[in-house]
Coordinates of C-alpha atoms in Angstrom, one line a residue:
Chain G
M1251 CA 14.9 9.8 17.2
S1252 CA 17.4 11.5 15.0
D1253 CA 17.2 15.2 14.5
L1254 CA 16.1 16.0 11.0
T1255 CA 16.0 19.7 11.1
K1256 CA 19.8 19.9 11.6
T1257 CA 21.6 21.2 8.6
P1258 CA 25.1 19.8 8.5
G1259 CA 28.1 21.7 7.3
N1260 CA 27.0 25.3 7.9
E1261 CA 30.4 26.3 9.1
G1262 CA 32.0 25.1 5.9
G1263 CA 30.1 27.7 3.8
G1264 CA 31.7 30.7 5.5
A1265 CA 35.3 29.6 4.8
G1266 CA 34.5 28.9 1.1
A1267 CA 33.0 32.4 0.6
A1268 CA 36.2 34.0 1.8
E1269 CA 38.2 32.4 -1.0
V1270 CA 39.0 34.4 -4.2
P1271 CA 36.6 33.2 -6.9
P1272 CA 38.3 31.5 -9.9
E1273 CA 38.9 33.6 -13.0
L1274 CA 36.1 33.2 -15.5
I1275 CA 37.1 31.4 -18.7
K1276 CA 36.7 33.4 -21.9
A1277 CA 37.2 31.0 -24.7
V1278 CA 36.4 31.2 -28.4
P1279 CA 33.4 28.8 -28.9
V1280 CA 33.7 26.0 -31.5
R1281 CA 32.2 27.1 -34.9
H1282 CA 29.6 24.6 -36.1
Y1283 CA 29.8 25.1 -39.9
G1284 CA 27.9 21.9 -40.5
R1285 CA 24.9 23.2 -38.6
W1286 CA 24.7 26.3 -40.7
L1287 CA 25.0 24.4 -43.9
G1288 CA 22.2 21.9 -42.7
A1289 CA 19.9 24.8 -41.8
V1290 CA 20.4 26.5 -45.1
V1291 CA 19.7 23.3 -47.1
V1292 CA 16.5 22.6 -45.2
L1293 CA 15.3 26.2 -45.4
A1294 CA 15.9 26.2 -49.2
L1295 CA 13.9 22.9 -49.6
L1296 CA 11.1 24.4 -47.5
A1297 CA 11.0 27.6 -49.6
M1298 CA 10.8 25.5 -52.8
L1299 CA 7.8 23.6 -51.4
V1300 CA 6.1 26.9 -50.5
V1301 CA 6.8 28.3 -54.0
A1302 CA 5.5 25.1 -55.6
F1303 CA 2.2 25.2 -53.8
A1304 CA 1.8 29.0 -54.2
G1305 CA 2.1 28.5 -58.0
A1306 CA -0.1 25.4 -58.1
D1307 CA -3.6 25.5 -59.5
I1308 CA -5.2 25.9 -56.1
D1309 CA -7.8 28.4 -55.3
W1310 CA -6.8 29.3 -51.7
S1311 CA -9.8 31.6 -51.3
V1312 CA -12.0 28.5 -51.7
V1313 CA -10.0 26.7 -49.0
G1314 CA -10.6 29.7 -46.7
S1315 CA -14.2 30.1 -47.4
Y1316 CA -15.1 26.5 -46.8
L1317 CA -13.3 26.2 -43.5
D1318 CA -16.4 27.3 -41.6
D1319 CA -18.9 25.9 -44.0
D1320 CA -21.9 24.3 -42.3
T1321 CA -21.4 21.0 -43.9
I1322 CA -17.8 20.9 -43.0
V1323 CA -18.4 21.9 -39.4
A1324 CA -21.1 19.4 -39.0
G1325 CA -18.8 16.8 -40.5
A1326 CA -16.0 17.7 -38.0
R1327 CA -18.5 17.5 -35.2
R1328 CA -19.5 14.0 -36.3
T1329 CA -15.8 13.0 -36.5
L1330 CA -15.3 14.2 -33.0
W1331 CA -18.5 12.6 -31.7
I1332 CA -17.8 9.1 -33.3
T1333 CA -14.2 9.4 -32.0
L1334 CA -15.3 10.1 -28.4
L1335 CA -17.9 7.4 -28.5
S1336 CA -15.7 4.7 -30.0
M1337 CA -12.9 5.5 -27.6
L1338 CA -15.4 5.3 -24.7
I1339 CA -16.4 1.7 -25.9
G1340 CA -12.7 1.0 -26.5
V1341 CA -11.5 2.1 -23.1
G1342 CA -14.4 0.6 -21.1
L1343 CA -14.4 -2.8 -23.0
G1344 CA -10.6 -2.7 -23.2
V1345 CA -10.0 -2.4 -19.4
T1346 CA -12.6 -5.1 -18.9
L1347 CA -10.9 -7.4 -21.4
A1348 CA -7.5 -6.7 -19.8
V1349 CA -8.8 -7.7 -16.3
M1350 CA -10.4 -10.8 -17.9
R1351 CA -7.1 -11.7 -19.5
L1352 CA -5.3 -11.4 -16.2
S1353 CA -8.0 -13.4 -14.5
K1354 CA -7.2 -16.9 -13.0
N1355 CA -10.4 -18.2 -14.6
P1356 CA -9.3 -19.9 -17.8
V1357 CA -12.7 -19.3 -19.6
L1358 CA -12.6 -15.6 -19.0
S1359 CA -8.9 -15.2 -20.0
G1360 CA -9.5 -17.5 -23.0
V1361 CA -12.5 -15.5 -24.2
A1362 CA -10.5 -12.2 -23.9
W1363 CA -7.6 -13.8 -25.7
G1364 CA -10.0 -14.9 -28.6
Y1365 CA -11.6 -11.5 -28.8
I1366 CA -8.3 -9.7 -29.1
W1367 CA -7.0 -12.3 -31.5
F1368 CA -10.0 -11.7 -33.8
F1369 CA -10.4 -7.9 -33.7
R1370 CA -6.7 -7.2 -33.8
G1371 CA -6.2 -9.7 -36.6
T1372 CA -8.7 -8.2 -39.1
P1373 CA -8.6 -4.8 -40.8
V1374 CA -10.9 -2.2 -39.4
L1375 CA -12.0 -1.3 -42.9
V1376 CA -13.3 -4.9 -43.4
Q1377 CA -15.0 -4.8 -40.0
L1378 CA -16.8 -1.6 -40.8
V1379 CA -18.1 -3.0 -44.0
L1380 CA -19.1 -6.3 -42.2
W1381 CA -21.2 -4.4 -39.6
F1382 CA -22.8 -2.3 -42.3
N1383 CA -23.8 -5.3 -44.3
L1384 CA -25.0 -7.4 -41.3
S1385 CA -28.6 -7.3 -42.7
Y1386 CA -27.5 -9.7 -45.4
V1387 CA -27.3 -12.5 -42.9
F1388 CA -29.7 -11.3 -40.1
D1389 CA -32.6 -9.6 -41.6
T1390 CA -34.2 -8.9 -38.2
L1391 CA -32.6 -8.0 -34.9
N1392 CA -34.3 -9.7 -32.1
L1393 CA -33.0 -9.0 -28.6
G1394 CA -36.1 -10.4 -26.9
F1395 CA -37.2 -7.0 -25.5
Y1396 CA -36.4 -5.2 -28.7
K1397 CA -37.1 -6.3 -32.3
D1398 CA -36.6 -4.4 -35.6
E1399 CA -35.5 -4.7 -39.2
M1400 CA -31.7 -5.0 -39.2
N1401 CA -31.5 -2.5 -42.1
D1402 CA -33.2 0.1 -39.9
V1403 CA -31.1 -0.6 -36.9
M1404 CA -27.7 -0.8 -38.6
T1405 CA -27.4 2.8 -39.6
P1406 CA -24.0 4.1 -40.9
F1407 CA -23.6 5.6 -37.4
L1408 CA -24.1 2.4 -35.5
A1409 CA -22.0 0.4 -38.0
A1410 CA -19.2 2.9 -37.6
L1411 CA -19.5 3.0 -33.8
L1412 CA -19.4 -0.8 -33.6
G1413 CA -16.7 -1.2 -36.2
L1414 CA -14.4 1.4 -34.7
G1415 CA -15.2 0.8 -31.0
L1416 CA -14.9 -3.0 -30.9
N1417 CA -11.7 -2.9 -32.9
E1418 CA -10.3 -0.3 -30.5
A1419 CA -11.2 -2.4 -27.5
A1420 CA -8.8 -5.1 -28.6
Y1421 CA -5.9 -2.5 -28.7
M1422 CA -6.9 -0.8 -25.5
A1423 CA -7.1 -4.2 -23.8
E1424 CA -3.4 -4.8 -24.5
I1425 CA -2.5 -1.3 -23.4
A1426 CA -4.4 -1.6 -20.1
R1427 CA -2.9 -5.0 -19.5
A1428 CA 0.6 -3.6 -19.9
G1429 CA -0.3 -0.8 -17.6
I1430 CA -1.6 -3.2 -14.9
L1431 CA 1.4 -5.5 -15.2
S1432 CA 3.8 -2.5 -14.9
V1433 CA 2.7 -1.9 -11.2
D1434 CA 5.1 -3.5 -8.8
Q1435 CA 3.8 -6.7 -7.0
G1436 CA 4.9 -5.1 -3.7
Q1437 CA 2.1 -2.5 -4.1
T1438 CA -0.6 -5.1 -4.1
E1439 CA 1.1 -6.9 -1.2
A1440 CA 1.3 -3.8 0.9
A1441 CA -2.4 -3.0 0.3
H1442 CA -3.4 -6.6 1.2
A1443 CA -1.2 -6.4 4.3
L1444 CA -3.2 -3.4 5.4
G1445 CA -6.4 -5.4 5.1
M1446 CA -7.6 -3.9 1.8
S1447 CA -9.7 -6.2 -0.4
R1448 CA -8.7 -7.2 -3.9
A1449 CA -11.2 -5.0 -5.6
R1450 CA -10.3 -2.0 -3.5
T1451 CA -6.6 -2.6 -4.1
T1452 CA -7.1 -2.6 -7.8
R1453 CA -9.2 0.6 -7.8
R1454 CA -7.2 2.6 -5.3
I1455 CA -3.7 1.3 -5.7
V1456 CA -3.1 -0.5 -8.9
L1457 CA -5.2 1.4 -11.5
P1458 CA -4.1 4.9 -10.5
Q1459 CA -0.5 3.7 -10.9
A1460 CA -1.2 1.9 -14.1
M1461 CA -2.8 5.1 -15.5
R1462 CA 0.7 6.6 -15.9
V1463 CA 1.6 3.8 -18.3
I1464 CA -1.9 3.7 -19.9
I1465 CA -2.4 7.4 -20.7
P1466 CA 0.3 8.1 -23.2
P1467 CA -0.6 5.2 -25.6
T1468 CA -4.3 5.9 -25.1
G1469 CA -3.8 9.5 -26.2
N1470 CA -2.0 8.1 -29.2
E1471 CA -5.0 5.8 -29.9
F1472 CA -7.3 8.8 -29.5
I1473 CA -5.5 10.8 -32.2
N1474 CA -5.3 7.7 -34.3
M1475 CA -9.1 7.2 -33.9
L1476 CA -9.7 10.8 -35.0
K1477 CA -8.0 9.9 -38.3
T1478 CA -9.2 6.3 -38.6
S1479 CA -12.8 7.5 -38.3
S1480 CA -12.4 8.8 -41.8
L1481 CA -12.7 5.1 -42.9
A1482 CA -16.4 5.4 -42.1
Y1483 CA -16.5 7.3 -45.4
V1484 CA -17.1 4.0 -47.1
I1485 CA -20.2 3.2 -45.2
Y1486 CA -21.7 6.6 -45.9
Y1487 CA -21.3 8.0 -42.4
E1488 CA -21.3 11.8 -42.9
E1489 CA -18.0 12.6 -41.1
L1490 CA -15.5 15.2 -42.0
F1491 CA -13.9 13.4 -44.9
R1492 CA -17.3 12.5 -46.5
A1493 CA -18.5 16.1 -45.9
A1494 CA -15.5 17.4 -47.8
D1495 CA -16.1 14.9 -50.6
T1496 CA -19.8 15.7 -50.8
I1497 CA -19.0 19.4 -51.4
S1498 CA -16.2 18.8 -53.9
S1499 CA -18.3 16.4 -56.0
R1500 CA -20.6 19.4 -56.4
N1501 CA -18.1 22.3 -57.0
L1502 CA -15.2 20.1 -58.3
A1503 CA -12.7 21.9 -56.0
V1504 CA -11.2 18.5 -55.1
M1505 CA -7.8 19.6 -53.8
E1506 CA -9.2 22.7 -52.0
L1507 CA -11.7 20.6 -50.0
L1508 CA -9.1 18.0 -49.2
F1509 CA -7.1 20.9 -47.8
V1510 CA -10.0 22.0 -45.7
A1511 CA -10.4 18.5 -44.3
T1512 CA -6.7 18.4 -43.6
V1513 CA -6.8 21.7 -41.7
W1514 CA -9.7 20.4 -39.6
Y1515 CA -8.0 17.1 -38.8
L1516 CA -4.9 19.1 -37.7
I1517 CA -7.0 21.3 -35.5
L1518 CA -8.7 18.4 -33.8
T1519 CA -5.5 16.4 -33.3
T1520 CA -3.7 19.5 -31.9
V1521 CA -6.4 20.2 -29.4
F1522 CA -6.2 16.6 -28.2
S1523 CA -2.5 16.6 -28.0
I1524 CA -2.7 19.6 -25.6
G1525 CA -5.3 17.8 -23.5
Q1526 CA -3.1 14.7 -23.4
F1527 CA -0.1 16.8 -22.0
Y1528 CA -2.2 18.0 -19.0
L1529 CA -3.6 14.6 -18.4
E1530 CA -0.2 13.0 -18.3
R1531 CA 1.0 15.7 -16.0
Y1532 CA -1.8 15.0 -13.7
Y1533 CA -1.0 11.3 -13.4
A1534 CA 2.7 11.9 -13.1
K1535 CA 2.0 13.0 -9.5
G1536 CA 4.5 11.4 -7.2
S1537 CA 6.3 9.4 -9.9
S1538 CA 8.8 12.1 -10.7
R1539 CA 10.4 14.6 -8.3
Q1540 CA 9.4 17.5 -10.3
L1541 CA 6.5 17.8 -12.7
P1542 CA 7.3 18.9 -16.2
P1543 CA 6.4 22.7 -16.5
T1544 CA 3.4 23.6 -18.5
P1545 CA 4.1 25.8 -21.6
W1546 CA 2.8 28.8 -19.6
Q1547 CA 5.1 28.1 -16.7
R1548 CA 8.0 27.8 -19.2
I1549 CA 7.2 31.2 -20.8
R1550 CA 6.9 32.9 -17.5
A1551 CA 10.2 31.3 -16.4
Q1552 CA 11.8 32.6 -19.6
L1553 CA 10.4 36.1 -19.0
T1554 CA 11.6 36.4 -15.5
S1555 CA 15.1 35.0 -16.1
F1556 CA 16.4 37.1 -18.9
R1557 CA 19.4 38.3 -16.9
P1558 CA 22.7 37.2 -18.4
K1559 CA 24.1 34.1 -16.8
N1560 CA 27.8 33.5 -16.0
T1561 CA 28.8 29.9 -15.4
V1562 CA 31.9 28.3 -14.1
G1563 CA 32.2 24.6 -14.5
G1564 CA 28.5 24.2 -15.0
V1565 CA 27.7 26.2 -11.8
T1566 CA 25.9 29.5 -12.1
V1567 CA 27.7 32.2 -10.2
Chain C
M1263 CA 7.9 -12.6 29.2
T1264 CA 4.5 -13.4 30.5
G1265 CA 2.1 -12.4 27.8
H1266 CA -0.3 -14.8 26.2
P1267 CA 0.9 -16.4 22.9
M1268 CA 0.4 -13.9 20.0
V1269 CA 1.9 -16.2 17.3
K1270 CA 2.1 -19.9 17.5
A1271 CA 3.5 -22.1 14.8
E1272 CA 3.3 -25.8 14.9
R1273 CA 5.2 -27.8 12.3
V1274 CA 4.6 -25.2 9.6
H1275 CA 5.5 -26.4 6.2
K1276 CA 5.7 -24.4 3.0
S1277 CA 6.9 -25.2 -0.4
F1278 CA 7.0 -23.3 -3.7
G1279 CA 6.2 -26.0 -6.2
L1280 CA 8.6 -28.8 -5.4
I1281 CA 11.0 -26.7 -3.5
P1282 CA 10.5 -26.9 0.3
V1283 CA 11.1 -23.5 1.9
L1284 CA 9.8 -24.1 5.4
R1285 CA 10.2 -27.6 6.8
G1286 CA 8.5 -27.8 10.1
I1287 CA 8.7 -24.5 12.1
D1288 CA 7.7 -24.6 15.7
L1289 CA 7.8 -21.4 17.7
E1290 CA 5.8 -19.2 20.0
V1291 CA 5.8 -15.4 20.2
R1292 CA 4.4 -13.9 23.3
A1293 CA 2.4 -10.6 23.4
G1294 CA 4.7 -7.6 24.1
E1295 CA 7.7 -9.5 23.0
V1296 CA 10.3 -8.4 20.4
F1297 CA 11.0 -11.6 18.5
C1298 CA 14.0 -11.5 16.2
V1299 CA 14.6 -13.9 13.3
V1300 CA 18.0 -14.2 11.8
G1301 CA 19.6 -16.5 9.3
P1302 CA 21.3 -16.7 5.9
S1303 CA 19.3 -15.6 2.8
G1304 CA 17.1 -18.4 1.5
S1305 CA 16.6 -19.8 5.0
G1306 CA 12.9 -19.1 4.8
K1307 CA 12.7 -16.4 7.4
S1308 CA 11.0 -13.9 5.1
T1309 CA 8.6 -16.5 3.8
F1310 CA 7.7 -17.5 7.4
L1311 CA 6.9 -13.8 8.1
R1312 CA 4.7 -13.6 5.1
C1313 CA 2.9 -16.7 6.1
I1314 CA 1.9 -15.0 9.4
N1315 CA -0.4 -12.6 7.5
H1316 CA -1.3 -15.1 4.8
L1317 CA 0.5 -13.4 2.0
E1318 CA 1.7 -17.0 1.5
K1319 CA -0.4 -20.0 2.1
I1320 CA 1.2 -22.7 4.2
N1321 CA 1.1 -26.3 3.0
G1322 CA 1.2 -28.1 6.4
G1323 CA 1.1 -27.7 10.1
R1324 CA -0.9 -25.0 11.9
L1325 CA -0.2 -21.3 12.3
Y1326 CA -2.2 -19.2 14.9
V1327 CA -2.3 -15.5 15.5
D1328 CA -3.9 -14.5 18.8
G1329 CA -5.4 -17.9 19.1
Q1330 CA -7.0 -17.8 15.6
L1331 CA -5.9 -20.1 12.8
V1332 CA -4.4 -18.0 10.0
G1333 CA -6.3 -18.2 6.6
Y1334 CA -8.4 -21.2 7.6
R1335 CA -11.4 -22.1 9.7
Q1336 CA -11.5 -25.4 11.4
K1337 CA -14.7 -27.4 11.9
G1338 CA -14.1 -30.8 13.4
D1339 CA -11.1 -32.2 11.6
K1340 CA -11.9 -30.3 8.4
L1341 CA -10.2 -27.1 7.4
Y1342 CA -12.0 -24.6 5.3
E1343 CA -10.2 -21.9 3.3
M1344 CA -11.2 -18.5 4.4
R1345 CA -13.0 -16.1 2.1
E1346 CA -11.1 -13.1 0.9
R1347 CA -13.0 -10.8 3.2
E1348 CA -12.2 -12.9 6.3
V1349 CA -8.5 -13.0 5.4
A1350 CA -8.5 -9.2 4.9
A1351 CA -10.1 -8.9 8.4
Q1352 CA -7.4 -10.9 9.9
R1353 CA -4.7 -8.9 8.2
R1354 CA -6.1 -5.7 9.7
D1355 CA -4.6 -6.5 13.1
I1356 CA -1.2 -7.3 11.7
G1357 CA 1.0 -4.5 10.5
M1358 CA 3.8 -5.3 8.0
V1359 CA 6.9 -3.3 7.1
F1360 CA 8.6 -4.4 3.9
Q1361 CA 12.3 -4.4 2.9
R1362 CA 11.5 -2.2 0.0
F1363 CA 9.0 0.1 1.8
N1364 CA 6.3 -0.4 -0.8
L1365 CA 4.8 3.0 -0.1
F1366 CA 2.1 4.0 -2.6
P1367 CA 4.0 6.4 -4.9
H1368 CA 1.0 8.3 -6.1
M1369 CA 0.0 9.4 -2.6
T1370 CA 1.7 11.8 -0.2
A1371 CA 3.1 10.6 3.1
A1372 CA -0.2 11.6 4.9
Q1373 CA -2.3 10.0 2.2
N1374 CA -0.3 6.8 2.5
V1375 CA -1.1 6.7 6.3
M1376 CA -4.7 7.7 5.8
E1377 CA -5.6 5.2 3.0
A1378 CA -6.3 2.1 5.0
P1379 CA -8.1 3.7 8.0
M1380 CA -10.4 5.5 5.5
Q1381 CA -10.9 2.7 3.0
V1382 CA -10.9 -0.3 5.4
K1383 CA -12.1 1.2 8.8
G1384 CA -14.3 3.9 7.2
L1385 CA -12.7 6.7 9.1
R1386 CA -13.6 10.2 8.0
R1387 CA -11.0 12.3 6.2
A1388 CA -10.6 14.7 9.1
E1389 CA -10.1 12.0 11.7
A1390 CA -7.7 10.1 9.5
R1391 CA -5.7 13.2 8.8
E1392 CA -5.4 14.0 12.5
R1393 CA -4.3 10.4 13.2
A1394 CA -1.8 10.6 10.4
E1395 CA -0.4 13.8 11.8
Q1396 CA 0.1 12.1 15.2
L1397 CA 1.7 9.0 13.6
L1398 CA 4.0 10.9 11.4
A1399 CA 5.1 13.1 14.3
R1400 CA 5.8 10.0 16.2
V1401 CA 8.2 8.8 13.5
G1402 CA 9.7 12.3 13.3
L1403 CA 8.2 13.3 10.0
A1404 CA 5.5 15.8 11.1
D1405 CA 6.9 18.3 8.6
R1406 CA 6.7 15.8 5.7
M1407 CA 2.9 15.3 5.6
D1408 CA 2.4 16.4 2.1
T1409 CA 5.6 15.1 0.5
Y1410 CA 5.5 12.3 -2.0
P1411 CA 7.6 9.2 -1.4
S1412 CA 9.9 9.9 -4.3
Q1413 CA 11.0 13.1 -2.5
L1414 CA 11.9 11.3 0.7
S1415 CA 15.1 9.5 1.6
G1416 CA 15.0 5.7 2.2
G1417 CA 15.0 6.1 5.9
Q1418 CA 12.2 8.6 5.8
Q1419 CA 10.2 6.3 3.5
Q1420 CA 10.6 3.4 5.8
R1421 CA 9.5 5.5 8.8
V1422 CA 6.3 6.5 6.8
A1423 CA 5.8 2.8 6.1
I1424 CA 5.9 2.1 9.8
A1425 CA 3.5 4.9 10.4
R1426 CA 1.2 3.5 7.7
A1427 CA 1.2 0.1 9.4
L1428 CA 0.6 1.6 12.8
A1429 CA -2.4 3.5 11.5
M1430 CA -4.5 0.3 11.6
D1431 CA -3.7 -0.1 15.4
P1432 CA -2.2 -3.5 14.9
K1433 CA -1.6 -5.9 17.8
L1434 CA 1.3 -7.4 15.9
M1435 CA 4.0 -5.9 13.8
L1436 CA 6.0 -7.8 11.2
F1437 CA 9.3 -6.3 10.0
D1438 CA 10.8 -7.9 6.9
E1439 CA 14.4 -6.8 6.9
P1440 CA 13.4 -3.2 7.3
T1441 CA 16.8 -1.7 7.1
S1442 CA 18.4 -3.9 4.4
A1443 CA 17.6 -1.5 1.5
L1444 CA 18.9 1.5 3.4
D1445 CA 22.2 3.3 3.2
P1446 CA 24.2 2.6 6.3
E1447 CA 23.8 6.1 7.7
L1448 CA 20.0 5.9 7.5
V1449 CA 19.7 2.6 9.3
G1450 CA 19.8 4.2 12.8
E1451 CA 16.8 6.4 12.4
V1452 CA 14.6 3.5 11.4
L1453 CA 15.9 1.3 14.3
D1454 CA 15.3 4.2 16.7
V1455 CA 11.6 4.2 15.7
M1456 CA 11.5 0.4 16.1
R1457 CA 13.1 0.7 19.5
G1458 CA 10.5 3.2 20.6
L1459 CA 7.8 0.9 19.5
A1460 CA 9.3 -2.0 21.5
E1461 CA 9.5 0.2 24.6
E1462 CA 5.7 0.9 24.3
G1463 CA 5.1 -2.8 24.4
M1464 CA 4.2 -3.6 20.8
T1465 CA 4.5 -7.2 19.8
M1466 CA 7.1 -7.3 17.0
I1467 CA 8.6 -10.0 14.9
V1468 CA 11.7 -8.7 13.2
V1469 CA 13.6 -10.5 10.4
T1470 CA 16.9 -8.7 10.5
H1471 CA 20.6 -8.7 9.9
E1472 CA 21.2 -6.0 12.5
M1473 CA 22.7 -8.1 15.3
G1474 CA 23.3 -5.1 17.5
F1475 CA 19.6 -4.3 17.4
A1476 CA 18.6 -7.9 18.1
R1477 CA 20.9 -8.2 21.0
E1478 CA 19.9 -4.9 22.5
V1479 CA 16.2 -4.7 21.9
G1480 CA 15.2 -8.3 21.2
D1481 CA 13.5 -10.5 23.9
S1482 CA 13.9 -13.8 22.0
L1483 CA 15.8 -14.8 18.9
V1484 CA 15.7 -17.7 16.5
F1485 CA 18.3 -18.7 14.0
M1486 CA 16.8 -20.3 10.9
D1487 CA 18.6 -22.2 8.2
E1488 CA 17.2 -24.3 5.3
G1489 CA 13.6 -23.9 6.5
V1490 CA 14.1 -25.0 10.1
V1491 CA 14.7 -23.3 13.4
V1492 CA 18.3 -24.4 14.3
E1493 CA 18.6 -22.6 17.6
S1494 CA 16.5 -20.3 19.7
G1495 CA 16.8 -18.5 23.0
R1496 CA 17.6 -15.1 24.5
P1497 CA 19.5 -13.0 21.9
R1498 CA 22.5 -12.6 24.2
D1499 CA 22.8 -16.4 24.5
V1500 CA 22.3 -17.3 21.0
L1501 CA 24.5 -14.6 19.6
G1502 CA 27.1 -14.7 22.4
S1503 CA 27.5 -18.4 22.7
P1504 CA 25.9 -20.3 19.9
R1505 CA 25.6 -24.1 20.5
H1506 CA 25.2 -25.2 16.9
E1507 CA 27.9 -25.3 14.3
R1508 CA 25.7 -23.7 11.6
T1509 CA 24.8 -20.8 13.9
R1510 CA 28.5 -20.3 14.7
A1511 CA 29.4 -20.4 11.0
F1512 CA 26.7 -17.9 10.1
L1513 CA 27.5 -15.4 13.0
S1514 CA 31.2 -15.6 12.2
K1515 CA 30.4 -14.2 8.8
V1516 CA 28.0 -11.4 9.8
L1517 CA 29.4 -10.2 13.2

């Protein structure tokens, strides 16, 4: 057994320390006039934008007062709710479809292919309206154990959920498939060689590694879904956009309420972006030598390292 | 060597599509033996190793491990393919070490070693952890329990991989070019661990390019080329005074 605790070259360090350190370079840095010019132009344009909106015929106090309006908050809650549920359907069904597509059974992989082909190939707006109008072709829903008028069953909520969720599943299937395929074949072989079954190998070895590839685009899909859910407006689902529209059709403050909706969408997407960062960090375990620092860690590092740094040839001395 | 036959191959054939890779392998590995397989790349030596734990299906002949047919059940003259569960049960007793380590990157060294005992044998976490501690100490990595593979050197990773295979208490260890992906200065530490295993009497089949190791530690050696065993015997004899022209040509290139 080789000795691992041995640290080679300790004697070399003493000799180096005795040497006179090289003289620090004090050079005049290059002036980047272009950068200054670019910054000035962009700031000027920004200022013009702010001035334009400040002078526009917008009643900002209306925007402020409607931000916590009950109808708006209820709408934001529904937007969040339909997004969560649709993504749940999307991820669950999507992973199932991905496994089906990778299956050796030609019927399973064929059906999965057909599903993805159909739902990815048609606009989600059309799908929403299709579900909503299902009662034109099936006037009753009969599941054997459950029977009802289709009109009563297919509420705006259910139509939105099916339209958004089933469409999302098609996209999630492709994302999950890419993730599963990204895991090295050697991982499966190593697990099999240890006597692990196929199902256990998928669950314990392949999927956790696939997650690293699956999470970032899924976070993207989540944020997309928060916004796409506004399409449910057309089938009278009372989400954020329709809530804003309902109010503005009463008080005619159209732009003001659009701003209110915009602010709420930004709040929701920002919160999800932060959640995504931590989720990605969790699944990066072991894949990179050092996890990226959280914003807090970064701030703390900044605060504790405010001593001036002197560098010679890129090495801090 | 006097042990009972641990691996027995009779006219083993294997082809990938139309391309034959193994064209009738006959050999016998006895319990407690260190059996080295050498040969040029593409000679089928790795494929043969993978057939032994059924990572590859053979197309002809018979392959036995510890008296049991690998991957099939025989009733009369008929062969039945084994179910997934039976294949997995067979593999439990055969440890394998890969050229590219194939450690699970999302698990620490200890978790890599604990995974199969916990998932397959149903060991409790504390027991598995204790066992992992012993095994990692044995390969000289007791202080690396909670380190992820990406933070280990190649030699350390391969030693964790050996510990992981040993965790299932195998009766046979397969080594598929375990040092070929390592920097030259790291080869020694892995070979040291393997030498220790051999001294403890582990049955080992080692596909390798390390002729020094084969000569020193090996009990038997076969030279394979183009899917057949060209020459076999004691490592000293085959490597020292090869009888076949092909063996001589190969050895002149690698020694």
